[in-house]
PDB file of C-alpha atoms in Angstrom:
ATOM      1  CA  UNK A   1      12.476   9.215 -19.890  1.00 83.00           C
ATOM      2  CA  UNK A   2      14.475   6.797 -17.635  1.00 93.00           C
ATOM      3  CA  UNK A   3      12.987   4.235 -15.288  1.00 95.00           C
ATOM      4  CA  UNK A   4       9.136   5.671 -16.931  1.00 97.00           C
ATOM      5  CA  UNK A   5       7.338   2.686 -16.034  1.00 98.00           C
ATOM      6  CA  UNK A   6       8.614   2.943 -12.000  1.00 98.00           C
ATOM      7  CA  UNK A   7       7.990   6.560 -12.096  1.00 98.00           C
ATOM      8  CA  UNK A   8       3.909   6.266 -12.939  1.00 98.00           C
ATOM      9  CA  UNK A   9       4.028   3.655 -10.231  1.00 98.00           C
ATOM     10  CA  UNK A  10       4.930   6.441  -7.434  1.00 99.00           C
ATOM     11  CA  UNK A  11       2.754   8.962  -9.113  1.00 98.00           C
ATOM     12  CA  UNK A  12      -0.195   6.967  -9.089  1.00 98.00           C
ATOM     13  CA  UNK A  13       0.325   4.894  -5.655  1.00 98.00           C
ATOM     14  CA  UNK A  14       1.201   8.883  -4.063  1.00 98.00           C
ATOM     15  CA  UNK A  15      -2.113  10.254  -5.583  1.00 98.00           C
ATOM     16  CA  UNK A  16      -3.528   7.158  -3.905  1.00 98.00           C
ATOM     17  CA  UNK A  17      -2.554   7.563  -0.105  1.00 98.00           C
ATOM     18  CA  UNK A  18      -3.950  10.985  -0.349  1.00 96.00           C
ATOM     19  CA  UNK A  19      -7.360   9.804  -1.207  1.00 97.00           C
ATOM     20  CA  UNK A  20      -7.363   7.295   1.098  1.00 98.00           C
ATOM     21  CA  UNK A  21      -6.222   9.971   3.883  1.00 97.00           C
ATOM     22  CA  UNK A  22      -3.009   8.122   4.774  1.00 98.00           C
ATOM     23  CA  UNK A  23      -1.322  11.886   4.729  1.00 94.00           C
ATOM     24  CA  UNK A  24      -1.816  15.013   4.204  1.00 90.00           C
ATOM     25  CA  UNK A  25      -0.442  17.876   2.223  1.00 91.00           C
ATOM     26  CA  UNK A  26       2.962  17.038   0.959  1.00 94.00           C
ATOM     27  CA  UNK A  27       3.681  14.727   4.025  1.00 95.00           C
ATOM     28  CA  UNK A  28       4.984  11.188   3.472  1.00 97.00           C
ATOM     29  CA  UNK A  29       6.711   9.565   0.503  1.00 98.00           C
ATOM     30  CA  UNK A  30       7.271   6.641  -1.500  1.00 98.00           C
ATOM     31  CA  UNK A  31       9.582   4.706  -3.594  1.00 99.00           C
ATOM     32  CA  UNK A  32      10.200   1.700  -6.117  1.00 99.00           C
ATOM     33  CA  UNK A  33      13.237   0.184  -6.963  1.00 99.00           C
ATOM     34  CA  UNK A  34      14.595  -0.951  -9.777  1.00 98.00           C
ATOM     35  CA  UNK A  35      17.232  -4.297  -8.198  1.00 96.00           C
ATOM     36  CA  UNK A  36      19.077  -4.779 -11.783  1.00 95.00           C
ATOM     37  CA  UNK A  37      20.096  -0.803 -12.236  1.00 96.00           C
ATOM     38  CA  UNK A  38      20.140  -0.228  -8.262  1.00 96.00           C
ATOM     39  CA  UNK A  39      18.367   2.749  -9.269  1.00 98.00           C
ATOM     40  CA  UNK A  40      15.346   3.821  -6.929  1.00 99.00           C
ATOM     41  CA  UNK A  41      12.245   6.454  -8.343  1.00 99.00           C
ATOM     42  CA  UNK A  42      11.431   8.205  -5.273  1.00 99.00           C
ATOM     43  CA  UNK A  43       8.620  11.233  -5.098  1.00 99.00           C
ATOM     44  CA  UNK A  44      10.259  14.693  -5.017  1.00 98.00           C
ATOM     45  CA  UNK A  45      10.732  16.548  -1.970  1.00 98.00           C
ATOM     46  CA  UNK A  46       7.612  19.695  -1.173  1.00 96.00           C
ATOM     47  CA  UNK A  47       5.248  19.080  -4.040  1.00 97.00           C
ATOM     48  CA  UNK A  48       1.770  17.956  -3.720  1.00 96.00           C
ATOM     49  CA  UNK A  49       0.569  14.417  -4.312  1.00 97.00           C
ATOM     50  CA  UNK A  50      -2.070  15.629  -6.992  1.00 96.00           C
ATOM     51  CA  UNK A  51       0.609  17.668  -8.597  1.00 97.00           C
ATOM     52  CA  UNK A  52       2.757  15.094  -9.169  1.00 98.00           C
ATOM     53  CA  UNK A  53       3.810  14.406 -12.797  1.00 98.00           C
ATOM     54  CA  UNK A  54       5.940  11.242 -13.958  1.00 98.00           C
ATOM     55  CA  UNK A  55       9.045  14.002 -14.682  1.00 97.00           C
ATOM     56  CA  UNK A  56       8.743  15.095 -11.364  1.00 98.00           C
ATOM     57  CA  UNK A  57      10.012  11.701  -9.760  1.00 98.00           C
ATOM     58  CA  UNK A  58      13.425  11.378  -8.988  1.00 98.00           C
ATOM     59  CA  UNK A  59      15.810   8.834 -10.380  1.00 98.00           C
ATOM     60  CA  UNK A  60      18.659   8.226  -7.816  1.00 98.00           C
ATOM     61  CA  UNK A  61      21.378   5.419  -6.303  1.00 98.00           C
ATOM     62  CA  UNK A  62      20.969   4.155  -3.049  1.00 98.00           C
ATOM     63  CA  UNK A  63      24.258   6.048  -2.578  1.00 97.00           C
ATOM     64  CA  UNK A  64      22.882   9.578  -3.570  1.00 97.00           C
ATOM     65  CA  UNK A  65      24.226   9.766  -7.241  1.00 97.00           C
ATOM     66  CA  UNK A  66      21.552  10.913 -10.106  1.00 97.00           C
ATOM     67  CA  UNK A  67      21.697   9.590 -13.026  1.00 96.00           C
ATOM     68  CA  UNK A  68      19.935  12.630 -14.924  1.00 93.00           C
ATOM     69  CA  UNK A  69      21.773  16.028 -14.497  1.00 88.00           C
ATOM     70  CA  UNK A  70      18.032  17.995 -14.894  1.00 90.00           C
ATOM     71  CA  UNK A  71      15.896  16.647 -11.592  1.00 94.00           C
ATOM     72  CA  UNK A  72      14.268  17.516  -8.774  1.00 97.00           C
ATOM     73  CA  UNK A  73      15.092  17.482  -5.184  1.00 97.00           C
ATOM     74  CA  UNK A  74      14.049  14.065  -3.804  1.00 98.00           C
ATOM     75  CA  UNK A  75      12.117  13.439  -0.542  1.00 98.00           C
ATOM     76  CA  UNK A  76      14.256  14.574   2.886  1.00 97.00           C
ATOM     77  CA  UNK A  77      13.639  10.893   3.500  1.00 98.00           C
ATOM     78  CA  UNK A  78      15.634   9.060   1.120  1.00 98.00           C
ATOM     79  CA  UNK A  79      18.203   8.046   3.356  1.00 98.00           C
ATOM     80  CA  UNK A  80      15.742   6.089   4.830  1.00 99.00           C
ATOM     81  CA  UNK A  81      14.685   4.491   1.528  1.00 99.00           C
ATOM     82  CA  UNK A  82      17.982   3.354   0.793  1.00 99.00           C
ATOM     83  CA  UNK A  83      18.759   2.097   3.956  1.00 99.00           C
ATOM     84  CA  UNK A  84      16.031   0.073   4.142  1.00 99.00           C
ATOM     85  CA  UNK A  85      16.532  -1.320   0.651  1.00 99.00           C
ATOM     86  CA  UNK A  86      20.132  -2.164   1.741  1.00 98.00           C
ATOM     87  CA  UNK A  87      18.643  -3.817   5.050  1.00 98.00           C
ATOM     88  CA  UNK A  88      15.785  -5.632   3.242  1.00 98.00           C
ATOM     89  CA  UNK A  89      16.715  -7.255  -0.078  1.00 97.00           C
ATOM     90  CA  UNK A  90      12.977  -8.852  -0.296  1.00 98.00           C
ATOM     91  CA  UNK A  91      11.647  -5.401  -0.456  1.00 99.00           C
ATOM     92  CA  UNK A  92      11.243  -3.968  -4.048  1.00 99.00           C
ATOM     93  CA  UNK A  93       8.986  -0.791  -2.848  1.00 99.00           C
ATOM     94  CA  UNK A  94       8.353   1.771   0.472  1.00 99.00           C
ATOM     95  CA  UNK A  95       5.408   3.290   1.107  1.00 99.00           C
ATOM     96  CA  UNK A  96       5.689   6.125   4.517  1.00 99.00           C
ATOM     97  CA  UNK A  97       2.721   7.881   5.431  1.00 98.00           C
ATOM     98  CA  UNK A  98       1.579  10.247   8.385  1.00 98.00           C
ATOM     99  CA  UNK A  99      -2.093   8.499   8.774  1.00 98.00           C
ATOM    100  CA  UNK A 100      -3.834   9.832  11.874  1.00 98.00           C
ATOM    101  CA  UNK A 101      -4.466   6.463  13.467  1.00 99.00           C
ATOM    102  CA  UNK A 102      -0.395   4.760  13.014  1.00 99.00           C
ATOM    103  CA  UNK A 103       0.575   8.138  14.104  1.00 99.00           C
ATOM    104  CA  UNK A 104      -1.714   8.248  17.457  1.00 99.00           C
ATOM    105  CA  UNK A 105      -0.194   5.061  18.301  1.00 99.00           C
ATOM    106  CA  UNK A 106       3.030   6.148  17.905  1.00 99.00           C
ATOM    107  CA  UNK A 107       2.890   8.931  20.458  1.00 99.00           C
ATOM    108  CA  UNK A 108       1.776   6.070  22.955  1.00 98.00           C
ATOM    109  CA  UNK A 109       5.576   5.359  22.705  1.00 98.00           C
ATOM    110  CA  UNK A 110       4.465   1.118  21.976  1.00 98.00           C
ATOM    111  CA  UNK A 111       4.400  -1.192  19.258  1.00 99.00           C
ATOM    112  CA  UNK A 112       1.041  -1.632  17.584  1.00 99.00           C
ATOM    113  CA  UNK A 113       0.139  -5.084  19.087  1.00 98.00           C
ATOM    114  CA  UNK A 114      -2.024  -8.273  17.305  1.00 98.00           C
ATOM    115  CA  UNK A 115      -5.792  -6.469  17.838  1.00 98.00           C
ATOM    116  CA  UNK A 116      -6.679  -7.694  14.823  1.00 98.00           C
ATOM    117  CA  UNK A 117      -5.637 -10.618  12.190  1.00 98.00           C
ATOM    118  CA  UNK A 118      -4.847  -7.939   9.383  1.00 98.00           C
ATOM    119  CA  UNK A 119      -2.163  -7.376  11.221  1.00 98.00           C
ATOM    120  CA  UNK A 120      -0.653 -10.452   9.527  1.00 98.00           C
ATOM    121  CA  UNK A 121       0.148  -8.588   6.173  1.00 97.00           C
ATOM    122  CA  UNK A 122       3.111  -6.879   8.287  1.00 98.00           C
ATOM    123  CA  UNK A 123       3.640  -9.673  11.408  1.00 96.00           C
ATOM    124  CA  UNK A 124       2.760 -10.651  14.472  1.00 95.00           C
ATOM    125  CA  UNK A 125       3.108  -6.870  15.750  1.00 97.00           C
ATOM    126  CA  UNK A 126       4.210  -3.350  14.168  1.00 99.00           C
ATOM    127  CA  UNK A 127       7.193  -2.314  16.104  1.00 99.00           C
ATOM    128  CA  UNK A 128       8.005   1.069  17.115  1.00 99.00           C
ATOM    129  CA  UNK A 129      11.174   2.517  16.262  1.00 98.00           C
ATOM    130  CA  UNK A 130      13.010   5.216  18.503  1.00 98.00           C
ATOM    131  CA  UNK A 131      12.266   8.731  17.337  1.00 98.00           C
ATOM    132  CA  UNK A 132      15.027  10.861  15.423  1.00 98.00           C
ATOM    133  CA  UNK A 133      14.769  13.486  13.164  1.00 98.00           C
ATOM    134  CA  UNK A 134      13.092  13.416  10.058  1.00 96.00           C
ATOM    135  CA  UNK A 135      15.130  13.598   6.802  1.00 96.00           C
ATOM    136  CA  UNK A 136      18.069  12.336   8.972  1.00 97.00           C
ATOM    137  CA  UNK A 137      20.820   9.206   9.136  1.00 97.00           C
ATOM    138  CA  UNK A 138      20.150   8.866  12.578  1.00 98.00           C
ATOM    139  CA  UNK A 139      15.802   8.283  11.567  1.00 98.00           C
ATOM    140  CA  UNK A 140      17.566   5.807   8.616  1.00 98.00           C
ATOM    141  CA  UNK A 141      19.359   3.676  11.436  1.00 98.00           C
ATOM    142  CA  UNK A 142      16.417   3.924  14.449  1.00 98.00           C
ATOM    143  CA  UNK A 143      14.444   2.104  11.505  1.00 99.00           C
ATOM    144  CA  UNK A 144      16.550  -0.410  10.305  1.00 98.00           C
ATOM    145  CA  UNK A 145      17.353  -1.381  13.932  1.00 98.00           C
ATOM    146  CA  UNK A 146      14.044  -1.878  14.997  1.00 98.00           C
ATOM    147  CA  UNK A 147      11.669  -3.346  12.051  1.00 98.00           C
ATOM    148  CA  UNK A 148      13.503  -7.029  11.970  1.00 96.00           C
ATOM    149  CA  UNK A 149      11.569  -8.890   9.125  1.00 96.00           C
ATOM    150  CA  UNK A 150       8.325  -7.019   9.932  1.00 98.00           C
ATOM    151  CA  UNK A 151       6.980  -5.111   6.726  1.00 99.00           C
ATOM    152  CA  UNK A 152       6.024  -2.247   8.813  1.00 99.00           C
ATOM    153  CA  UNK A 153       6.924  -0.075  11.606  1.00 99.00           C
ATOM    154  CA  UNK A 154       5.654   2.560  13.727  1.00 99.00           C
ATOM    155  CA  UNK A 155       8.066   5.902  13.543  1.00 99.00           C
ATOM    156  CA  UNK A 156       7.661   7.632  17.040  1.00 99.00           C
ATOM    157  CA  UNK A 157       5.364  10.753  17.303  1.00 98.00           C
ATOM    158  CA  UNK A 158       5.965  10.703  13.363  1.00 98.00           C
ATOM    159  CA  UNK A 159       4.033   7.968  11.056  1.00 98.00           C
ATOM    160  CA  UNK A 160       4.377   4.924   9.712  1.00 99.00           C
ATOM    161  CA  UNK A 161       6.470   2.991   6.899  1.00 99.00           C
ATOM    162  CA  UNK A 162       5.422   0.180   5.364  1.00 99.00           C
ATOM    163  CA  UNK A 163       7.721  -2.424   2.777  1.00 99.00           C
ATOM    164  CA  UNK A 164       6.655  -4.611  -0.179  1.00 98.00           C
ATOM    165  CA  UNK A 165       7.916  -6.513  -2.955  1.00 98.00           C
ATOM    166  CA  UNK A 166       5.470  -4.147  -5.223  1.00 98.00           C
ATOM    167  CA  UNK A 167       4.217  -0.620  -4.658  1.00 98.00           C
ATOM    168  CA  UNK A 168       0.947  -2.363  -4.451  1.00 98.00           C
ATOM    169  CA  UNK A 169       1.837  -4.960  -1.667  1.00 98.00           C
ATOM    170  CA  UNK A 170       3.806  -1.918   0.345  1.00 99.00           C
ATOM    171  CA  UNK A 171       0.882   0.440  -0.027  1.00 99.00           C
ATOM    172  CA  UNK A 172      -1.696  -2.812   0.801  1.00 98.00           C
ATOM    173  CA  UNK A 173       0.555  -3.021   4.245  1.00 99.00           C
ATOM    174  CA  UNK A 174      -0.321   0.352   4.848  1.00 99.00           C
ATOM    175  CA  UNK A 175      -3.648   0.497   4.509  1.00 99.00           C
ATOM    176  CA  UNK A 176      -4.131  -2.759   7.065  1.00 99.00           C
ATOM    177  CA  UNK A 177      -1.803  -1.108   9.645  1.00 99.00           C
ATOM    178  CA  UNK A 178      -3.785   2.069   9.545  1.00 99.00           C
ATOM    179  CA  UNK A 179      -6.990  -0.392   9.918  1.00 99.00           C
ATOM    180  CA  UNK A 180      -5.595  -2.343  13.046  1.00 99.00           C
ATOM    181  CA  UNK A 181      -3.891   1.211  14.692  1.00 99.00           C
ATOM    182  CA  UNK A 182      -7.775   2.529  14.496  1.00 99.00           C
ATOM    183  CA  UNK A 183      -9.052  -0.817  15.806  1.00 99.00           C
ATOM    184  CA  UNK A 184      -6.483  -0.447  18.676  1.00 99.00           C
ATOM    185  CA  UNK A 185      -7.171   3.271  19.609  1.00 98.00           C
ATOM    186  CA  UNK A 186     -10.913   2.545  19.864  1.00 98.00           C
ATOM    187  CA  UNK A 187     -10.648  -0.824  21.620  1.00 98.00           C
ATOM    188  CA  UNK A 188      -8.235   0.885  24.163  1.00 97.00           C
ATOM    189  CA  UNK A 189     -10.919   3.336  24.520  1.00 96.00           C
ATOM    190  CA  UNK A 190     -13.478   0.659  25.881  1.00 97.00           C
ATOM    191  CA  UNK A 191     -11.156  -1.254  27.487  1.00 97.00           C
ATOM    192  CA  UNK A 192      -8.417  -3.879  27.875  1.00 96.00           C
ATOM    193  CA  UNK A 193      -8.287  -5.722  24.181  1.00 97.00           C
ATOM    194  CA  UNK A 194      -7.743  -9.196  23.677  1.00 98.00           C
ATOM    195  CA  UNK A 195      -4.848  -9.711  22.130  1.00 98.00           C
ATOM    196  CA  UNK A 196      -3.889 -12.475  19.481  1.00 98.00           C
ATOM    197  CA  UNK A 197      -1.339 -14.941  19.890  1.00 96.00           C
ATOM    198  CA  UNK A 198       1.738 -15.567  17.650  1.00 94.00           C
ATOM    199  CA  UNK A 199       0.291 -18.877  16.415  1.00 96.00           C
ATOM    200  CA  UNK A 200      -2.581 -17.273  15.409  1.00 97.00           C
ATOM    201  CA  UNK A 201      -1.024 -14.671  13.479  1.00 96.00           C
ATOM    202  CA  UNK A 202       1.423 -17.825  11.793  1.00 94.00           C
ATOM    203  CA  UNK A 203      -1.743 -19.225  11.182  1.00 95.00           C
ATOM    204  CA  UNK A 204      -3.206 -16.380   9.442  1.00 96.00           C
ATOM    205  CA  UNK A 205      -0.183 -15.560   7.743  1.00 93.00           C
ATOM    206  CA  UNK A 206      -0.136 -18.804   6.568  1.00 92.00           C
ATOM    207  CA  UNK A 207      -3.685 -18.931   4.897  1.00 93.00           C
ATOM    208  CA  UNK A 208      -3.086 -15.111   3.282  1.00 91.00           C
ATOM    209  CA  UNK A 209      -0.671 -17.129   0.943  1.00 86.00           C
ATOM    210  CA  UNK A 210      -3.144 -19.012  -0.821  1.00 81.00           C
ATOM    211  CA  UNK A 211      -6.250 -16.632  -0.364  1.00 76.00           C
ATOM    212  CA  UNK A 212      -7.782 -14.836  -3.530  1.00 72.00           C
ATOM    213  CA  UNK A 213      -7.818 -16.092  -7.009  1.00 60.00           C
ATOM    214  CA  UNK A 214      -4.987 -19.173  -7.730  1.00 52.00           C
ATOM    215  CA  UNK A 215      -3.177 -18.180 -10.958  1.00 51.00           C
ATOM    216  CA  UNK A 216      -2.509 -21.389 -12.679  1.00 46.00           C
ATOM    217  CA  UNK A 217       0.493 -19.809 -14.611  1.00 46.00           C
ATOM    218  CA  UNK A 218       2.404 -18.883 -11.726  1.00 39.00           C
ATOM    219  CA  UNK A 219       0.698 -21.425  -8.784  1.00 37.00           C
ATOM    220  CA  UNK A 220       0.329 -17.941  -6.634  1.00 34.00           C
ATOM    221  CA  UNK A 221      -2.190 -16.612  -4.504  1.00 35.00           C
ATOM    222  CA  UNK A 222      -3.521 -13.591  -6.733  1.00 38.00           C
ATOM    223  CA  UNK A 223      -4.302 -11.515  -3.413  1.00 41.00           C
ATOM    224  CA  UNK A 224      -3.897  -8.394  -1.610  1.00 51.00           C
ATOM    225  CA  UNK A 225      -4.702  -9.261   1.766  1.00 50.00           C
ATOM    226  CA  UNK A 226      -7.023  -6.339   1.997  1.00 51.00           C
ATOM    227  CA  UNK A 227     -10.510  -7.967   2.834  1.00 44.00           C
ATOM    228  CA  UNK A 228     -11.686 -11.606   5.043  1.00 45.00           C
TER     229      UNK A 228
END
């Protein structure tokens, strides 16, 4: 089966975004890129995550070409995934979900500000992208124009999108964006949140690089920045 490992990752993390209540029903989508071939494995359209099996995952090029004749319809947001992979060569996986608190902040028409240091997994803030109808090239362009070098964005009146070198990294970003969005909504309900400075976030990002158990074989921090 073509890109079998990538398919299995899409299945596994699709179930995880549902288990973590980052989305409901068939909402949201996720993909993993195979850089050497330029193909991506992307979740199928309209199938519940608990029902998806590896053969349901769609393999396609960023231009919308399908190397397999017998395939499911890809997520309606495949153009969004394609546009982001083209725009951000550092990205190897994408998670888009309709998590409650991130979506609530997106409905306020504002960026998600740095109310907690865990926002640093995405950047110094999570930018808001202007509204566009789902599944359109307009939405893809809106996100590309707004996300910059951040690893996440809020999609106005819609949800959030998270990027990473791996699907684990993108999933971790999505989890933490939802966590910070929840804190922001709670703090906003009690008063005016005190925001962290850009210098605070930059220092946090630097410390994340050495967080966790150091892998001697690669000299890299084996971490997912999910805890303090």
